[in-house]
Coordinates of C-alpha atoms in Angstrom, one line a residue:
R1 CA 64.6 -53.3 60.7
E2 CA 67.0 -53.1 63.7
P3 CA 70.6 -52.6 62.7
N4 CA 71.8 -56.1 63.9
A5 CA 68.9 -58.1 62.7
P6 CA 69.8 -60.7 60.0
K7 CA 68.7 -60.0 56.5
T8 CA 65.7 -62.0 55.2
H9 CA 67.9 -63.2 52.3
D10 CA 70.6 -64.5 54.9
K11 CA 67.8 -66.4 56.9
Y12 CA 66.6 -68.0 53.7
L13 CA 70.0 -69.2 52.6
K14 CA 70.6 -70.9 56.0
K15 CA 67.6 -73.2 55.2
L16 CA 69.1 -74.5 52.0
P17 CA 70.5 -78.1 52.1
E18 CA 74.2 -78.8 51.8
N19 CA 73.8 -80.0 48.2
E20 CA 72.9 -76.4 47.2
S21 CA 76.1 -75.0 48.6
N22 CA 77.2 -73.8 45.2
Y23 CA 74.2 -71.4 45.2
K24 CA 75.1 -70.2 48.7
H25 CA 78.7 -69.4 47.5
R26 CA 77.3 -67.5 44.5
A27 CA 74.8 -65.6 46.7
S28 CA 77.5 -64.6 49.2
G29 CA 79.9 -63.4 46.5
K30 CA 82.6 -66.0 47.4
P31 CA 83.9 -67.9 44.3
R32 CA 84.3 -71.6 44.5
S33 CA 87.9 -72.6 44.3
N34 CA 87.2 -75.4 41.8
M35 CA 85.4 -73.1 39.4
D36 CA 86.9 -71.7 36.2
P37 CA 87.8 -68.0 36.7
S38 CA 85.8 -67.0 33.6
I39 CA 82.7 -68.6 34.9
N40 CA 83.1 -66.9 38.2
K41 CA 83.4 -63.5 36.5
L42 CA 80.4 -64.2 34.5
R43 CA 78.4 -65.1 37.6
D44 CA 79.6 -62.0 39.4
L45 CA 78.0 -60.0 36.5
N46 CA 74.8 -62.1 37.0
D47 CA 74.6 -61.4 40.6
A48 CA 75.0 -57.7 40.1
L49 CA 71.7 -57.5 38.1
T50 CA 69.1 -55.3 39.7
I51 CA 66.5 -58.1 39.8
H52 CA 68.7 -60.2 42.1
K53 CA 68.7 -57.3 44.6
L54 CA 65.0 -57.5 45.0
P55 CA 64.0 -58.9 48.7
I56 CA 62.6 -62.4 48.4
E57 CA 59.2 -61.2 49.8
L58 CA 58.8 -58.8 46.8
L59 CA 60.0 -61.4 44.3
L60 CA 57.4 -63.8 45.7
C61 CA 54.6 -61.1 45.3
I62 CA 55.6 -60.8 41.7
F63 CA 55.5 -64.5 41.2
E64 CA 52.1 -64.8 42.8
C65 CA 50.7 -62.0 40.6
V66 CA 52.0 -63.8 37.4
L67 CA 50.7 -67.3 38.6
R68 CA 47.3 -65.9 39.7
R69 CA 46.4 -65.0 36.1
E70 CA 46.4 -68.7 35.0
D71 CA 42.9 -70.0 34.9
T72 CA 43.8 -73.8 34.8
A73 CA 46.1 -75.9 36.8
P74 CA 48.1 -77.2 33.8
M75 CA 49.0 -73.6 32.7
Y76 CA 49.9 -72.9 36.3
Y77 CA 52.4 -75.6 36.4
R78 CA 53.8 -74.7 33.1
Q79 CA 54.3 -71.1 34.3
I80 CA 56.1 -72.4 37.5
C81 CA 58.4 -74.5 35.3
T82 CA 59.1 -71.4 33.0
L83 CA 59.9 -69.1 36.0
S84 CA 62.1 -71.9 37.8
A85 CA 64.3 -72.0 34.6
V86 CA 65.3 -68.4 34.6
C87 CA 68.1 -68.7 37.1
A88 CA 69.2 -70.7 40.2
R89 CA 68.0 -68.0 42.6
W90 CA 64.5 -68.1 41.1
F91 CA 64.6 -71.8 41.1
F92 CA 65.3 -72.2 44.8
V93 CA 62.9 -69.3 45.7
I94 CA 60.1 -71.2 44.0
R95 CA 60.9 -74.6 45.1
R96 CA 61.0 -73.4 48.9
S97 CA 58.0 -71.2 48.8
P98 CA 55.0 -73.3 50.1
Q99 CA 52.4 -70.8 48.9
L100 CA 53.3 -71.4 45.3
W101 CA 52.6 -75.2 45.7
T102 CA 49.0 -75.2 46.8
T103 CA 47.3 -76.3 43.4
V104 CA 46.7 -80.0 42.9
S105 CA 45.7 -80.8 39.3
G106 CA 44.2 -83.9 37.8
I107 CA 47.3 -84.1 35.4
I108 CA 49.6 -84.9 38.5
K109 CA 50.3 -88.4 39.2
Q110 CA 50.9 -90.0 42.5
E111 CA 54.6 -89.0 42.8
G112 CA 53.8 -85.6 41.8
F113 CA 50.9 -85.2 44.2
R114 CA 53.3 -86.3 47.0
K115 CA 55.8 -83.7 46.1
V116 CA 53.1 -80.9 46.0
L117 CA 51.8 -81.8 49.5
E118 CA 55.5 -81.9 50.7
R119 CA 56.4 -78.5 49.3
S120 CA 53.1 -76.9 50.4
S121 CA 54.3 -77.5 54.0
G122 CA 50.8 -78.1 55.5
K123 CA 49.1 -75.1 53.7
L124 CA 45.6 -75.5 52.3
V125 CA 45.4 -76.7 48.7
D126 CA 43.2 -76.2 45.7
V127 CA 42.2 -79.6 44.1
E128 CA 41.3 -79.3 40.3
Y129 CA 40.1 -82.1 38.0
E130 CA 39.3 -80.3 34.9
P131 CA 40.2 -81.2 31.3
P132 CA 42.3 -78.8 29.1
L133 CA 40.4 -77.1 26.4
G134 CA 39.3 -79.4 23.7
F135 CA 39.6 -82.6 26.0
G136 CA 37.2 -84.7 27.9
W137 CA 38.1 -86.7 30.9
R138 CA 35.8 -89.5 31.9
Y139 CA 35.1 -90.8 35.4
G140 CA 35.4 -94.4 34.3
Q141 CA 39.0 -94.0 33.5
P142 CA 41.6 -95.3 36.0
Q143 CA 43.2 -91.8 36.0
F144 CA 40.3 -90.3 37.7
V145 CA 40.0 -93.2 40.3
D146 CA 43.7 -92.9 41.0
F147 CA 43.4 -89.0 41.4
L148 CA 40.6 -89.2 43.9
G149 CA 42.4 -91.9 45.8
S150 CA 45.4 -89.6 46.2
V151 CA 43.6 -86.4 47.0
S152 CA 41.0 -88.1 49.4
S153 CA 43.9 -88.7 51.9
A154 CA 44.2 -84.9 52.3
T155 CA 40.6 -83.8 52.5
R156 CA 41.2 -81.8 55.7
R157 CA 43.6 -79.6 53.7
W158 CA 41.2 -78.8 50.8
R159 CA 40.5 -75.2 50.2
S160 CA 38.8 -75.6 46.9
L161 CA 37.5 -78.6 45.0
V162 CA 36.8 -78.3 41.2
L163 CA 35.5 -81.4 39.3
A164 CA 34.6 -81.0 35.8
T165 CA 34.1 -84.0 33.5
T166 CA 32.1 -85.1 30.4
Y167 CA 30.7 -88.3 31.6
Y168 CA 29.9 -90.1 34.8
P169 CA 28.7 -93.7 35.3
G170 CA 27.3 -95.2 38.6
D171 CA 27.1 -93.7 42.1
R172 CA 30.7 -92.7 42.5
P173 CA 29.9 -89.3 44.2
S174 CA 29.0 -91.0 47.4
D175 CA 32.5 -92.5 47.4
F176 CA 34.5 -89.3 47.5
L177 CA 32.0 -86.7 48.7
Q178 CA 31.4 -88.0 52.2
F179 CA 34.9 -87.3 53.6
P180 CA 34.8 -84.4 56.1
A181 CA 36.3 -81.3 54.6
P182 CA 36.5 -78.8 57.5
N183 CA 38.5 -76.2 55.6
L184 CA 36.8 -76.4 52.2
E185 CA 35.7 -72.9 51.1
R186 CA 34.8 -73.3 47.4
L187 CA 33.1 -76.2 45.5
V188 CA 32.5 -76.4 41.8
F189 CA 30.8 -79.3 40.1
K190 CA 30.4 -79.4 36.3
N191 CA 29.3 -82.4 34.1
D192 CA 28.1 -82.6 30.5
Q193 CA 25.6 -85.5 31.2
G194 CA 24.1 -84.4 34.6
W195 CA 24.9 -85.4 38.1
D196 CA 22.4 -87.0 40.4
M197 CA 23.4 -86.5 44.1
E198 CA 20.0 -86.1 45.6
N199 CA 20.9 -88.9 48.2
V200 CA 24.5 -87.6 49.0
E201 CA 25.2 -85.6 52.2
L202 CA 28.1 -83.5 50.9
F203 CA 31.2 -84.1 53.0
D204 CA 29.1 -85.8 55.7
G205 CA 27.8 -82.5 56.7
N206 CA 31.3 -81.4 57.9
C207 CA 32.1 -78.4 55.8
P208 CA 31.6 -75.3 58.1
N209 CA 33.8 -73.0 56.1
L210 CA 32.1 -73.7 52.6
K211 CA 31.2 -70.2 51.3
H212 CA 31.0 -70.7 47.6
I213 CA 29.1 -73.3 45.5
H214 CA 28.9 -73.5 41.6
L215 CA 26.8 -76.3 40.2
E216 CA 26.3 -77.1 36.6
R217 CA 23.8 -80.0 35.6
A218 CA 24.1 -81.3 39.2
N219 CA 21.0 -82.0 41.3
C220 CA 21.6 -82.1 44.9
K221 CA 19.9 -82.8 48.2
W222 CA 19.2 -79.1 48.9
S223 CA 18.3 -79.2 52.5
Q224 CA 21.8 -80.0 53.9
A225 CA 24.5 -78.3 55.9
A226 CA 26.6 -77.5 52.8
F227 CA 24.1 -74.8 51.7
K228 CA 23.6 -73.1 55.1
G229 CA 26.4 -70.6 55.3
L230 CA 27.1 -69.6 51.6
E231 CA 28.3 -66.2 50.3
S232 CA 27.8 -67.1 46.6
L233 CA 25.6 -69.7 44.9
R234 CA 25.7 -70.3 41.2
L235 CA 23.3 -72.7 39.5
F236 CA 23.6 -73.6 35.9
E237 CA 21.2 -75.9 34.1
V238 CA 19.7 -77.4 37.3
S239 CA 16.2 -78.6 37.6
F240 CA 13.8 -77.7 40.3
D241 CA 10.2 -78.5 41.2
S242 CA 9.5 -74.8 41.7
V243 CA 11.0 -71.4 42.5
G244 CA 10.1 -72.2 46.2
T245 CA 13.1 -74.7 46.3
I246 CA 15.5 -71.8 45.4
L247 CA 13.9 -69.7 47.9
D248 CA 14.2 -72.3 50.6
I249 CA 17.9 -72.8 49.9
T250 CA 18.4 -69.0 50.2
R251 CA 16.3 -68.6 53.3
D252 CA 19.1 -70.2 55.3
T253 CA 21.9 -67.9 53.8
P254 CA 21.4 -64.5 55.1
Q255 CA 25.0 -63.7 54.3
L256 CA 24.5 -64.5 50.6
Q257 CA 26.2 -61.9 48.4
T258 CA 25.8 -63.5 44.9
L259 CA 22.9 -65.5 43.4
E260 CA 23.2 -66.6 39.9
I261 CA 20.6 -68.7 38.2
R262 CA 21.3 -69.5 34.5
D263 CA 19.2 -71.8 32.2
C264 CA 17.7 -73.6 35.1
D265 CA 14.2 -75.4 34.7
V266 CA 11.2 -75.3 37.0
S267 CA 8.2 -77.5 36.4
E268 CA 5.5 -75.8 38.9
E269 CA 4.6 -72.5 40.2
V270 CA 5.6 -71.4 43.7
P271 CA 3.1 -72.4 46.4
A272 CA 0.7 -69.6 47.4
N273 CA 1.8 -69.6 51.0
T274 CA 5.5 -69.1 50.2
Q275 CA 7.1 -66.5 52.5
Q276 CA 9.3 -63.7 51.2
V277 CA 13.0 -64.3 51.7
S278 CA 15.2 -61.4 53.0
L279 CA 18.8 -61.3 51.8
P280 CA 20.3 -58.1 53.5
N281 CA 23.9 -58.8 52.0
L282 CA 23.0 -59.6 48.4
Q283 CA 25.1 -57.7 45.9
F284 CA 24.5 -59.5 42.7
L285 CA 21.3 -61.3 41.4
R286 CA 21.0 -63.0 37.9
A287 CA 17.7 -64.6 37.1
D288 CA 17.8 -66.4 33.7
F289 CA 15.7 -69.4 33.7
D290 CA 15.4 -71.8 30.6
S291 CA 14.3 -69.5 27.8
N292 CA 13.3 -72.5 25.6
D293 CA 10.4 -73.3 27.9
G294 CA 9.1 -69.8 28.3
L295 CA 9.9 -69.4 31.9
T296 CA 9.7 -65.5 32.3
W297 CA 7.0 -66.3 34.9
A298 CA 9.5 -68.1 37.0
T299 CA 11.8 -65.0 37.1
Q300 CA 8.6 -62.9 38.0
Q301 CA 7.9 -65.2 41.0
L302 CA 11.6 -65.1 42.2
L303 CA 11.7 -61.3 42.1
D304 CA 8.3 -61.1 43.9
H305 CA 9.7 -63.2 46.8
I306 CA 13.2 -61.9 47.3
S307 CA 14.1 -58.7 49.3
A308 CA 17.5 -57.2 48.7
P309 CA 19.3 -53.9 49.5
P310 CA 19.3 -51.0 47.2
Q311 CA 22.9 -51.7 46.0
C312 CA 22.0 -55.1 44.7
S313 CA 22.4 -55.3 40.8
L314 CA 19.9 -57.4 38.9
Y315 CA 20.2 -59.1 35.4
I316 CA 17.3 -61.1 33.9
S317 CA 16.3 -62.7 30.6
L318 CA 13.1 -61.8 28.7
A319 CA 13.6 -64.4 26.2
D320 CA 10.3 -66.4 26.0
T321 CA 9.7 -68.8 22.9
D322 CA 6.9 -70.9 24.5
D323 CA 3.7 -71.3 22.4
K324 CA 1.3 -68.4 23.6
S325 CA -1.0 -66.2 21.9
E326 CA 0.7 -63.0 21.0
G327 CA -1.5 -61.0 23.5
E328 CA -0.3 -63.3 26.4
E329 CA 3.3 -63.1 25.7
D330 CA 3.2 -59.3 25.4
S331 CA 1.4 -59.1 28.7
S332 CA 3.8 -61.3 30.6
E333 CA 6.9 -59.5 29.2
D334 CA 5.4 -56.0 29.9
S335 CA 4.7 -57.1 33.5
L336 CA 8.3 -58.4 33.9
S337 CA 9.8 -55.3 32.5
A338 CA 7.8 -53.2 34.9
T339 CA 8.8 -55.5 37.8
F340 CA 12.4 -55.3 36.9
C341 CA 12.3 -51.5 36.9
E342 CA 10.4 -51.4 40.2
W343 CA 12.7 -54.0 41.9
L344 CA 15.9 -52.0 40.8
F345 CA 14.7 -48.4 41.1
G346 CA 11.8 -48.5 43.5
K347 CA 13.9 -49.1 46.6
Q348 CA 16.5 -46.3 45.9
T349 CA 16.6 -43.5 48.3
K350 CA 15.5 -39.9 47.3
E351 CA 19.1 -38.7 47.6
V352 CA 20.4 -41.3 45.1
L353 CA 17.5 -40.8 42.6
E354 CA 18.0 -37.1 42.7
G355 CA 21.8 -37.2 42.4
V356 CA 22.1 -39.3 39.2
G357 CA 24.9 -37.7 37.1
S358 CA 26.1 -40.2 34.5
F359 CA 24.8 -43.3 32.8
K360 CA 26.7 -46.1 31.0
L361 CA 24.8 -48.2 28.4
G362 CA 26.0 -51.4 26.7
F363 CA 24.8 -53.4 24.0
D364 CA 25.9 -57.0 23.0
V365 CA 24.5 -59.1 20.1
E366 CA 24.8 -62.9 20.3
E367 CA 26.9 -64.1 17.4
D368 CA 24.9 -67.5 17.0
G369 CA 21.4 -66.2 17.9
P370 CA 19.0 -63.3 17.7
N371 CA 19.2 -62.3 21.4
V372 CA 20.4 -58.9 22.3
S373 CA 21.7 -58.1 25.7
V374 CA 21.7 -54.6 27.3
T375 CA 23.5 -53.7 30.4
F376 CA 23.5 -50.3 32.2
E377 CA 25.1 -48.5 35.2
L378 CA 23.8 -45.3 36.7
F379 CA 26.1 -43.3 38.9
S380 CA 24.9 -41.1 41.7
G381 CA 27.8 -40.0 43.8
P382 CA 29.3 -43.0 45.4
A383 CA 26.2 -45.0 44.7
E384 CA 25.8 -47.2 41.6
I385 CA 22.7 -48.8 40.1
K386 CA 23.5 -51.8 37.9
G387 CA 21.2 -53.9 35.7
G388 CA 20.8 -55.8 32.5
I389 CA 18.3 -57.6 30.2
R390 CA 19.0 -60.4 27.9
G391 CA 16.6 -61.3 24.9
F392 CA 14.5 -58.2 25.2
R393 CA 12.2 -56.6 22.6
L394 CA 12.4 -53.0 21.5
E395 CA 9.5 -52.2 23.7
D396 CA 11.3 -53.5 26.8
L397 CA 14.2 -51.2 26.1
H398 CA 11.8 -48.3 25.8
V399 CA 10.4 -49.1 29.3
V400 CA 13.7 -49.3 30.9
L401 CA 15.0 -46.1 29.2
K402 CA 11.9 -44.4 30.1
Y403 CA 12.5 -45.0 33.9
I404 CA 16.1 -43.8 33.4
Q405 CA 14.9 -40.7 31.5
D406 CA 12.6 -39.8 34.4
L407 CA 15.4 -40.1 36.8
F408 CA 17.6 -37.7 34.9
Q409 CA 14.6 -35.2 34.8
R410 CA 14.6 -35.4 38.6
S411 CA 18.3 -35.2 39.0
R412 CA 19.9 -32.1 40.5
A413 CA 23.4 -33.0 39.0
L414 CA 25.0 -29.9 37.3
K415 CA 26.5 -32.0 34.5
T416 CA 25.1 -35.3 33.2
F417 CA 26.4 -37.4 30.5
T418 CA 25.9 -40.9 28.9
T419 CA 28.6 -43.4 27.8
L420 CA 27.6 -46.0 25.2
K421 CA 29.6 -49.4 25.3
L422 CA 29.0 -51.8 22.3
S423 CA 30.6 -55.3 22.3
G424 CA 31.0 -57.6 19.3
Q425 CA 28.2 -57.5 16.9
G426 CA 26.5 -54.8 19.1
A427 CA 28.6 -52.3 17.1
E428 CA 26.0 -52.7 14.4
V429 CA 23.3 -50.7 16.4
L430 CA 25.4 -47.5 15.5
N431 CA 23.5 -47.3 12.4
N432 CA 20.1 -48.6 13.5
S433 CA 17.7 -45.9 14.2
Q434 CA 15.4 -48.3 16.2
F435 CA 18.1 -48.5 18.9
T436 CA 19.6 -45.0 18.6
D437 CA 16.2 -43.0 18.7
P438 CA 15.5 -43.7 22.3
L439 CA 18.9 -42.3 23.2
R440 CA 18.0 -38.8 22.0
E441 CA 15.9 -38.5 25.2
L442 CA 18.7 -39.2 27.5
P443 CA 21.6 -36.9 28.6
Q444 CA 24.0 -36.0 25.8
L445 CA 26.1 -39.0 24.8
T446 CA 29.7 -37.9 25.1
H447 CA 31.6 -41.2 25.3
L448 CA 31.4 -44.1 22.9
E449 CA 33.3 -47.4 23.7
L450 CA 33.7 -50.2 21.2
V451 CA 35.0 -53.7 22.5
D452 CA 36.1 -56.3 20.0
P453 CA 33.5 -54.8 17.4
V454 CA 32.3 -56.7 14.4
W455 CA 33.1 -54.3 11.5
P456 CA 32.2 -54.4 7.8
L457 CA 34.8 -55.8 5.5
R458 CA 37.2 -53.5 3.8
N459 CA 36.2 -54.4 0.3
S460 CA 32.5 -53.3 1.1
Q461 CA 31.4 -50.4 -1.1
P462 CA 30.8 -47.1 0.7
K463 CA 27.3 -45.9 0.7
T464 CA 26.3 -42.3 -0.2
V465 CA 25.2 -40.6 3.1
P466 CA 23.1 -37.5 2.7
E467 CA 24.9 -34.6 4.5
S468 CA 21.5 -33.5 6.2
L469 CA 21.2 -37.0 7.7
A470 CA 24.9 -37.4 8.6
L471 CA 25.2 -34.2 10.5
G472 CA 21.6 -33.8 11.6
T473 CA 21.1 -31.9 15.0
T474 CA 18.8 -34.8 16.2
S475 CA 21.6 -37.5 16.1
P476 CA 22.3 -38.8 19.7
F477 CA 26.0 -38.7 18.8
R478 CA 26.2 -35.0 17.9
M479 CA 28.0 -34.2 21.4
L480 CA 30.4 -37.1 21.3
K481 CA 33.8 -36.2 22.6
T482 CA 35.6 -39.3 23.6
F483 CA 36.1 -42.5 21.5
I484 CA 37.4 -45.7 23.3
L485 CA 38.6 -48.7 21.5
R486 CA 39.5 -52.2 23.1
D487 CA 40.3 -55.5 21.6
V488 CA 40.7 -54.0 18.1
L489 CA 43.3 -55.0 15.7
P490 CA 45.9 -52.3 14.8
D491 CA 45.1 -52.3 11.1
D492 CA 41.4 -51.5 11.9
I493 CA 41.9 -48.7 14.5
L494 CA 42.7 -46.0 11.9
D495 CA 39.8 -47.0 9.7
M496 CA 37.2 -46.9 12.8
V497 CA 38.4 -43.5 13.7
L498 CA 38.1 -42.1 10.1
R499 CA 34.8 -43.7 10.0
I500 CA 33.4 -41.9 13.0
L501 CA 34.9 -38.7 11.5
G502 CA 33.1 -39.3 8.2
D503 CA 36.5 -39.3 6.4
S504 CA 36.4 -40.3 2.8
Q505 CA 39.8 -42.2 3.3
A506 CA 37.9 -44.8 5.4
Y507 CA 37.8 -48.2 3.9
T508 CA 34.4 -49.0 5.2
P509 CA 31.3 -46.9 4.7
S510 CA 30.5 -43.9 6.9
M511 CA 27.8 -44.1 9.5
S512 CA 24.8 -41.9 9.1
Q513 CA 23.8 -42.1 12.7
C514 CA 27.3 -41.8 14.3
R515 CA 29.4 -39.1 12.7
V516 CA 31.2 -36.1 14.3
E517 CA 33.5 -33.5 13.0
H518 CA 35.9 -33.3 16.0
L519 CA 36.9 -35.6 18.9
D520 CA 38.4 -34.2 22.1
R521 CA 40.0 -37.6 23.1
I522 CA 40.7 -41.1 21.7
E523 CA 41.6 -43.9 24.1
L524 CA 43.2 -47.0 22.7
H525 CA 43.7 -50.3 24.6
V526 CA 45.9 -52.9 22.9
E527 CA 47.8 -56.0 23.8
Q528 CA 51.7 -55.7 24.6
Q529 CA 52.6 -57.7 21.4
E530 CA 50.8 -55.2 19.3
F531 CA 52.5 -52.1 20.5
N532 CA 55.0 -51.9 17.7
E533 CA 52.2 -52.2 15.1
V534 CA 49.9 -49.6 16.7
E535 CA 52.7 -46.9 17.2
P536 CA 52.5 -45.6 13.7
V537 CA 48.7 -45.5 13.9
V538 CA 48.9 -43.4 17.0
D539 CA 51.4 -41.0 15.5
A540 CA 49.0 -40.6 12.5
L541 CA 46.1 -39.8 14.8
R542 CA 48.1 -37.4 16.9
N543 CA 48.8 -35.5 13.7
D544 CA 45.2 -35.2 12.8
A545 CA 43.8 -31.6 13.5
R546 CA 40.4 -33.1 14.1
I547 CA 41.6 -35.0 17.2
G548 CA 42.6 -33.4 20.5
K549 CA 44.4 -36.1 22.4
V550 CA 45.3 -39.8 21.9
D551 CA 46.1 -42.0 24.8
L552 CA 47.6 -45.4 24.5
Y553 CA 47.1 -48.2 27.1
I554 CA 49.0 -51.5 27.0
A555 CA 47.4 -54.5 28.6
L556 CA 50.3 -56.3 30.3

């Protein structure tokens, strides 16, 4: 900055109206003549705080980081009110910062909407009509009609539109979705009962900047301008005639980076003359058709007709509960497992396949169902290979791990290691030899990470574990060096570590499959409010001779 250039703070103060002159006097350090001297003295102390010396640009960056963490508009405004109440300076900074007033929520009435548009000073706005957790808003209510009537007057300023309700009568979508939205970038429709918009041309075809669409239970007219230039497309519980319809949608989106299909239904097989679709920019593909109808064949057809770059990750479902003979079901799943591996690994370069050095494997068990999800990441220099399978059989796991085992046998990396990440009830696989046996064929497992693990009750009786089994050289955990814990209560941390070490003081039983005598490092991730509780636990672990190092991380 040049020596004579005005300070940003001074320029900002000049914009304040006359009725805020009291704030200007305080910021300049000049006491008001009609103020009590004791009040002026206290305010001088307040102005001397380091936080008030921050440039406004930096203060705004902090505000934006705090507000960006809020998922819903109601919480966003609650945080704005909280920050505005801290002091006069923060109040005026927030009130006169247009970038902080670009979220329009369904909870706002007409007057509030007018104020948001005024304070946003012409910037693009994010429109959200989504009920708070535990509430359902219905389209038939006057609140919805009034809200749409207000926001439709500013469609040219829409940057994103999120509509999520529990019920919808009539054909109202044609009333509010045919306004031009030339600056719209993101569109989200969610409805519990299903939306039929097959005769609606979204935004009258005038949405050239639309890049992201997320539809849940909403059937659209798929051959329209809104779907032509997408970068991400997420389809949940949507019905299609065949996989060919999805292929036709993506055929006109060569810049597509994310394609996510969950619990969608198709009624027919893809036509025989369907051409393959090339998606050169695709980075993420999830193909999870409705498992209740046994649609693994739909996933197979999708993968057979989509070409993507080597770095594209792939996640599929093998859950198939349709009535088939046992032999037919096994045949289809075996075929899909092989297709999955070939689609993910077959297009990798020789350099990547021969440079694989580390492997991260994750298990998660659904709390309300039998499905097990497995995810993995392979690291080869700067390259990553990511994938995952939900609802697999043990045989499917063996197929995937066999591919990965072969890669490590070809690898020229000097040091190779495996990280095992277990979430929720997935922690139960630690003592299940059916899951741990295949790990013995992989590079040594050196890192174990548990995320919000479901652990046995403290009053459960310990089981006697044969020493030969507990410390057997065939255990895949025999080379374990690092133990990582996330989302674990402070009271349970010590017990989990003692259990891994096979300590008799552990409240819960020792594990026959996962037990070591020494850990080089323990890594703990806890919430900020748990810091005081976890400190004595950390001290106890650091004084344990069987543990080399204990690192504590606080999630802010």
